[in-house]
Coordinates of C-alpha atoms in Angstrom, one line a residue:
X120 CA 0.2 0.4 -0.6
X121 CA 1.5 3.3 -0.8
X122 CA 2.4 5.7 1.6
X123 CA -0.6 8.9 1.4
X124 CA 1.0 12.3 0.6
X125 CA 1.7 14.8 2.0
X126 CA -2.1 16.5 1.5
X127 CA -4.1 13.4 1.9
X128 CA -2.3 13.6 5.3
X129 CA -2.8 16.8 6.6
X130 CA -6.9 16.6 5.7
X131 CA -7.2 13.1 7.4
X132 CA -5.4 15.8 10.3
X133 CA -7.7 18.0 9.6
X134 CA -10.1 16.1 9.7
X135 CA -9.3 14.5 13.4
X136 CA -8.8 17.9 14.6
X137 CA -12.0 19.4 13.7
X138 CA -13.4 16.2 15.0
X139 CA -12.5 16.7 18.5
X140 CA -12.6 20.4 17.9
X141 CA -16.9 19.7 17.3
X142 CA -17.1 16.6 19.5
X143 CA -16.4 19.3 23.3
X144 CA -19.3 22.0 21.8
X145 CA -21.4 19.4 23.7
X146 CA -19.2 20.4 26.7
X147 CA -19.3 24.0 26.0
X148 CA -22.0 24.4 25.0
X149 CA -23.2 22.2 28.5
X150 CA -21.8 25.4 30.9
X151 CA -25.1 27.1 29.1
X152 CA -27.7 24.2 28.3
X153 CA -28.5 21.6 30.3
X154 CA -29.5 18.7 28.7
X155 CA -30.6 19.7 25.0
X156 CA -27.4 16.9 23.6
X157 CA -30.4 15.8 21.2
X158 CA -30.9 19.7 19.6
X159 CA -26.8 20.6 19.2
X160 CA -25.6 17.3 17.6
X161 CA -28.4 18.0 15.5
X162 CA -27.0 21.5 15.2
X163 CA -23.8 20.5 14.7
X164 CA -25.9 18.1 11.8
X165 CA -27.3 20.8 9.9
X166 CA -24.3 23.0 10.0
X167 CA -22.5 20.0 9.0
X168 CA -24.9 19.5 6.1
X169 CA -25.0 23.0 5.4
X170 CA -29.0 22.9 5.7
X171 CA -31.2 24.2 8.3
X172 CA -33.3 24.0 11.4
X173 CA -36.9 23.5 12.5
X174 CA -36.4 24.1 16.1
X175 CA -40.2 23.2 18.1
X176 CA -40.8 23.8 21.6
X177 CA -43.3 25.1 24.2
X178 CA -42.1 28.9 25.2
X179 CA -38.8 28.9 28.3
X180 CA -36.9 25.9 27.1
X181 CA -33.8 27.5 26.2
X182 CA -34.1 27.6 22.7
X183 CA -32.7 30.7 21.9
X184 CA -29.8 30.2 24.3
X185 CA -28.9 27.2 22.7
X186 CA -28.4 29.3 18.8
X187 CA -26.7 32.0 21.3
X188 CA -24.3 29.3 22.8
X189 CA -23.9 27.3 19.8
X190 CA -22.6 30.3 18.0
X191 CA -19.7 31.8 20.3
X192 CA -18.9 27.8 21.4
X193 CA -18.4 27.8 17.3
X194 CA -17.3 31.9 17.1
X195 CA -19.7 32.7 15.0
X196 CA -21.7 35.4 14.1
X197 CA -25.4 35.5 15.2
X198 CA -27.9 37.9 15.3
X199 CA -31.9 36.5 15.9
X200 CA -35.4 37.7 14.5
X201 CA -38.6 38.6 16.0
X202 CA -41.2 37.5 13.3
X203 CA -44.6 39.7 14.4
X204 CA -47.1 39.6 12.0
X205 CA -45.9 43.4 10.9
X206 CA -42.9 42.0 9.7
X207 CA -41.6 43.3 6.3
X208 CA -39.3 41.3 4.5
X209 CA -37.4 43.7 3.5
X210 CA -36.8 43.2 7.2
X211 CA -35.3 40.9 7.0
X212 CA -33.3 40.7 4.4
X213 CA -32.6 44.5 4.0
X214 CA -33.1 47.5 1.4
X215 CA -32.2 50.3 -0.3
X216 CA -31.4 53.5 1.9
X217 CA -31.3 56.6 0.5
X218 CA -28.6 58.3 0.9
X219 CA -28.7 62.5 1.0
X220 CA -25.6 63.4 1.3
X221 CA -24.4 60.9 -2.1
X222 CA -28.5 61.4 -3.4
X223 CA -27.8 57.6 -4.3
X224 CA -29.9 54.4 -3.0
X225 CA -27.2 52.2 -1.1
X226 CA -28.5 49.1 0.3
X227 CA -28.1 48.5 4.2
X228 CA -27.8 44.4 4.9
X229 CA -30.3 43.0 7.0
X230 CA -29.8 40.8 9.9
X231 CA -30.3 37.1 7.7
X232 CA -26.4 38.9 7.0
X233 CA -24.6 36.8 9.6
X234 CA -23.9 32.9 10.0
X235 CA -26.7 31.8 13.0
X236 CA -29.4 33.5 12.4
X237 CA -32.7 32.6 14.7
X238 CA -36.2 32.9 13.1
X239 CA -38.0 33.4 16.4
X240 CA -41.4 32.0 16.4
X241 CA -41.3 32.2 12.4
X242 CA -45.0 31.0 12.1
X243 CA -46.9 34.4 13.2
X244 CA -45.6 36.3 10.3
X245 CA -47.2 35.9 7.0
X246 CA -46.6 33.7 3.7
X247 CA -45.1 36.7 1.9
X248 CA -42.0 37.6 4.6
X249 CA -41.7 33.7 5.6
X250 CA -40.9 33.6 2.0
X251 CA -38.7 36.3 2.6
X252 CA -36.0 33.3 3.7
X253 CA -36.8 30.6 0.8
X254 CA -33.7 32.8 -1.3
X255 CA -31.7 33.1 1.6
X256 CA -31.6 29.4 3.1
X257 CA -31.5 28.0 -0.4
X258 CA -30.1 29.6 -2.6
X259 CA -27.3 31.4 0.3
X260 CA -27.8 34.7 -0.9
X261 CA -30.8 37.8 -1.1
X262 CA -31.8 39.1 -4.2
X263 CA -32.9 43.5 -3.8
X264 CA -33.7 45.3 -6.4
X265 CA -32.3 42.5 -9.5
X266 CA -28.5 42.5 -7.0
X267 CA -28.2 39.4 -6.0
X268 CA -26.1 39.6 -2.8
X269 CA -24.7 36.6 -1.3
X270 CA -24.3 35.6 2.6
X271 CA -22.0 35.1 4.8
X272 CA -20.5 31.1 5.5
X273 CA -20.7 29.0 6.7
X274 CA -24.7 30.7 7.0
X275 CA -27.8 28.6 9.1
X276 CA -31.5 29.5 9.3
X277 CA -32.8 28.1 13.3
X278 CA -36.8 28.4 12.4
X279 CA -38.3 28.7 16.3
X280 CA -42.4 27.5 16.8
X281 CA -44.5 26.9 19.5
X282 CA -46.0 23.5 18.9
X283 CA -49.5 24.3 21.2
X284 CA -50.4 27.9 20.3
X285 CA -51.7 28.2 17.1
X286 CA -54.4 31.8 17.5
X287 CA -52.8 34.5 15.4
X288 CA -50.0 31.9 12.9
X289 CA -49.8 31.0 9.8
X290 CA -48.5 27.6 9.1
X291 CA -45.4 27.6 7.3
X292 CA -45.8 25.6 3.1
X293 CA -45.0 22.1 3.1
X294 CA -42.0 24.6 0.5
X295 CA -40.9 26.4 3.5
X296 CA -40.8 23.7 5.0
X297 CA -39.4 21.2 3.0
X298 CA -35.8 23.9 3.3
X299 CA -35.6 22.8 6.1
X300 CA -32.8 20.1 6.7
X301 CA -33.8 18.7 10.2
X302 CA -36.7 19.5 12.2
X303 CA -35.9 19.2 16.4
X304 CA -37.9 19.0 19.0
X305 CA -36.9 20.9 22.5
X306 CA -38.7 19.0 25.6
X307 CA -39.7 19.7 28.6
X308 CA -35.8 18.8 31.1
X309 CA -36.7 16.0 33.3
X310 CA -36.9 17.2 37.0
X311 CA -33.9 16.0 37.4
X312 CA -32.4 19.1 35.0
X313 CA -34.8 21.2 35.9
X314 CA -33.1 21.3 39.2
X315 CA -30.1 22.0 38.1
X316 CA -31.4 25.0 35.5
X317 CA -32.9 26.5 39.2
X318 CA -29.3 26.1 41.2
X319 CA -27.6 27.9 38.6
X320 CA -29.6 31.1 39.1
X321 CA -30.3 31.0 42.5
X322 CA -26.2 31.4 42.1
X323 CA -25.7 33.6 39.2
X324 CA -26.0 32.3 36.2
X325 CA -27.4 35.0 33.7
X326 CA -28.3 34.0 30.1
X327 CA -28.0 37.0 28.4
X328 CA -23.9 36.9 29.6
X329 CA -23.2 33.8 28.4
X330 CA -19.4 35.1 28.7
X331 CA -19.6 34.9 32.1
X332 CA -21.2 31.7 32.4
X333 CA -17.9 30.6 30.8
X334 CA -18.8 29.5 27.3
X335 CA -15.4 29.9 25.0
X336 CA -14.4 28.9 21.1
X337 CA -13.7 25.8 20.9
X338 CA -14.1 25.1 16.9
X339 CA -14.3 27.8 14.4
X340 CA -15.5 27.7 10.5
X341 CA -12.2 26.2 9.5
X342 CA -13.2 23.4 11.2
X343 CA -16.1 23.5 9.9
X344 CA -14.6 23.6 6.4
X345 CA -12.4 20.3 7.5
X346 CA -15.7 18.7 8.6
X347 CA -17.3 19.4 5.6
X348 CA -14.9 17.5 3.6
X349 CA -14.5 15.2 5.1
X350 CA -18.6 13.8 5.6
X351 CA -18.3 14.2 1.7
X352 CA -15.8 11.3 1.4
X353 CA -17.5 9.4 3.8
X354 CA -18.6 6.2 1.7
X355 CA -22.5 5.3 0.8
X356 CA -22.7 1.8 -0.2
X357 CA -25.4 1.1 -2.6
X358 CA -27.2 -1.0 -0.3
X359 CA -28.1 2.7 2.2
X360 CA -28.6 4.3 -0.5
X361 CA -31.6 1.8 -1.4
X362 CA -32.7 1.3 2.0
X363 CA -32.9 5.3 2.3
X364 CA -35.1 5.6 -0.7
X365 CA -36.9 1.4 0.4
X366 CA -38.1 4.5 3.6
X367 CA -38.8 7.6 2.0
X368 CA -40.8 5.4 -0.3
X369 CA -42.8 3.4 2.3
X370 CA -44.0 6.8 3.6
X371 CA -46.2 7.4 -0.1
X372 CA -47.6 4.2 0.4
X373 CA -48.8 4.6 4.7
X374 CA -52.9 4.7 4.2
X375 CA -52.1 7.5 7.5
X376 CA -50.3 10.2 5.7
X377 CA -51.7 11.9 2.4
X378 CA -48.4 13.3 2.0
X379 CA -45.0 11.8 2.1
X380 CA -41.5 11.8 1.9
X381 CA -39.7 14.0 -1.7
X382 CA -37.1 13.0 -3.0
X383 CA -35.1 16.2 -1.3
X384 CA -36.3 14.6 2.2
X385 CA -34.3 11.6 0.8
X386 CA -31.3 12.9 -0.3
X387 CA -31.8 15.6 3.3
X388 CA -31.6 11.6 5.4
X389 CA -29.0 10.3 3.9
X390 CA -26.9 14.1 4.1
X391 CA -27.4 13.2 7.9
X392 CA -26.6 10.6 8.1
X393 CA -23.4 10.5 6.9
X394 CA -22.9 13.7 8.8
X395 CA -23.8 11.5 12.4
X396 CA -21.3 9.0 10.6
X397 CA -18.6 10.9 10.4
X398 CA -19.2 12.8 13.8
X399 CA -19.1 9.2 15.5
X400 CA -16.2 8.3 14.7
X401 CA -16.2 6.4 11.3
X402 CA -15.6 6.5 7.7
X403 CA -19.0 4.4 5.7
X404 CA -22.6 5.3 7.1
X405 CA -24.4 2.4 8.4
X406 CA -28.5 1.7 8.8
X407 CA -28.1 2.4 12.7
X408 CA -27.5 5.8 11.5
X409 CA -30.4 6.2 9.1
X410 CA -32.7 5.5 12.0
X411 CA -31.1 7.4 14.1
X412 CA -31.7 10.6 12.3
X413 CA -35.2 9.5 10.4
X414 CA -37.0 10.7 12.2
X415 CA -36.0 14.9 12.5
X416 CA -35.3 14.5 9.2
X417 CA -38.6 13.5 8.5
X418 CA -41.4 14.4 10.6
X419 CA -42.1 17.7 8.8
X420 CA -42.5 15.8 5.4
X421 CA -44.9 15.3 5.9
X422 CA -48.8 14.8 6.1
X423 CA -51.4 13.0 8.4
X424 CA -55.0 12.2 7.2
X425 CA -57.6 14.6 8.9
X426 CA -58.7 10.5 10.2
X427 CA -55.3 9.8 11.5
X428 CA -54.3 12.4 13.2
X429 CA -58.0 13.0 15.5
X430 CA -57.0 9.0 16.2
X431 CA -53.8 10.1 18.5
X432 CA -51.5 8.8 15.1
X433 CA -48.5 11.2 14.4
X434 CA -45.8 11.9 12.2
X435 CA -43.3 10.2 14.4
X436 CA -45.5 7.3 15.1
X437 CA -45.6 6.9 11.4
X438 CA -42.1 7.2 11.1
X439 CA -41.4 4.6 12.8
X440 CA -43.9 2.1 11.8
X441 CA -42.1 2.6 8.6
X442 CA -38.4 1.9 10.2
X443 CA -40.1 -1.5 11.4
X444 CA -40.9 -2.2 8.5
X445 CA -38.5 -1.2 5.6
X446 CA -35.7 -5.1 5.9
X447 CA -32.7 -3.4 7.1
X448 CA -29.2 -4.6 5.1
X449 CA -26.5 -6.6 6.6

């Protein structure tokens, strides 16, 4: 066997360093956020896949704090937009402003020009404003007055929505839901975790001051680039590809669904499984990797029949049923 070239050896070393740095994220973010490891992992997977994340949870479960802590630990710029019924598309993307000194219009970038955009309660704004994010999420650019303007790299939209309050909300259209790589549910903490949260606050923890909480940068954009390159080299066998396709095709035949997973959903599941495999230290994807990412990658891409919903069927239960029925490659 030939010895690796200097470039390949250097790339392998960079990838190992990047994985080690990303593995320390959980520990660093845990200084500010208690008990949300799956959400942290999901956000890192999305960054590695250049995807976006929909965070669903009741108010007060640290969704905003989680994104801010992730940005701080990765040394990335972050901005937050509170989506409201009167929010205009230009409030997100930016607009042309007339400069009286030069008698010309100049572009004022909106909050979307950042690395991590927290779109808080995205379903509270009308579809026109929701759609202003579509170009940014898909094309990674914003077009104002016919001029495309590229967004920073990396770029991730972390949108939140409240699962229990629907009055005054605008459900996200299927086309926009399909643009999110993952939908992560943020559960209420366990009793022990909640005690830990209150103990920290009683000891003087201030969620607005992450520096005082001890959150420090442990990785950066260079680590993400090295990690993305390594993920792209992770092996996907023909059997795994067929397994992903069979899972997605089975959702289209489910009697509980009016809408199954699209081919875009299949590519999202494969990409997420690939990133997860690399994060866990392997250079190949297994069926267990696919199963581990199936719920967050697919739950927002299916649509339940009204009668199934009335019977208590959920998207998660349908996907779990499909996973139990589709043969696993050996």
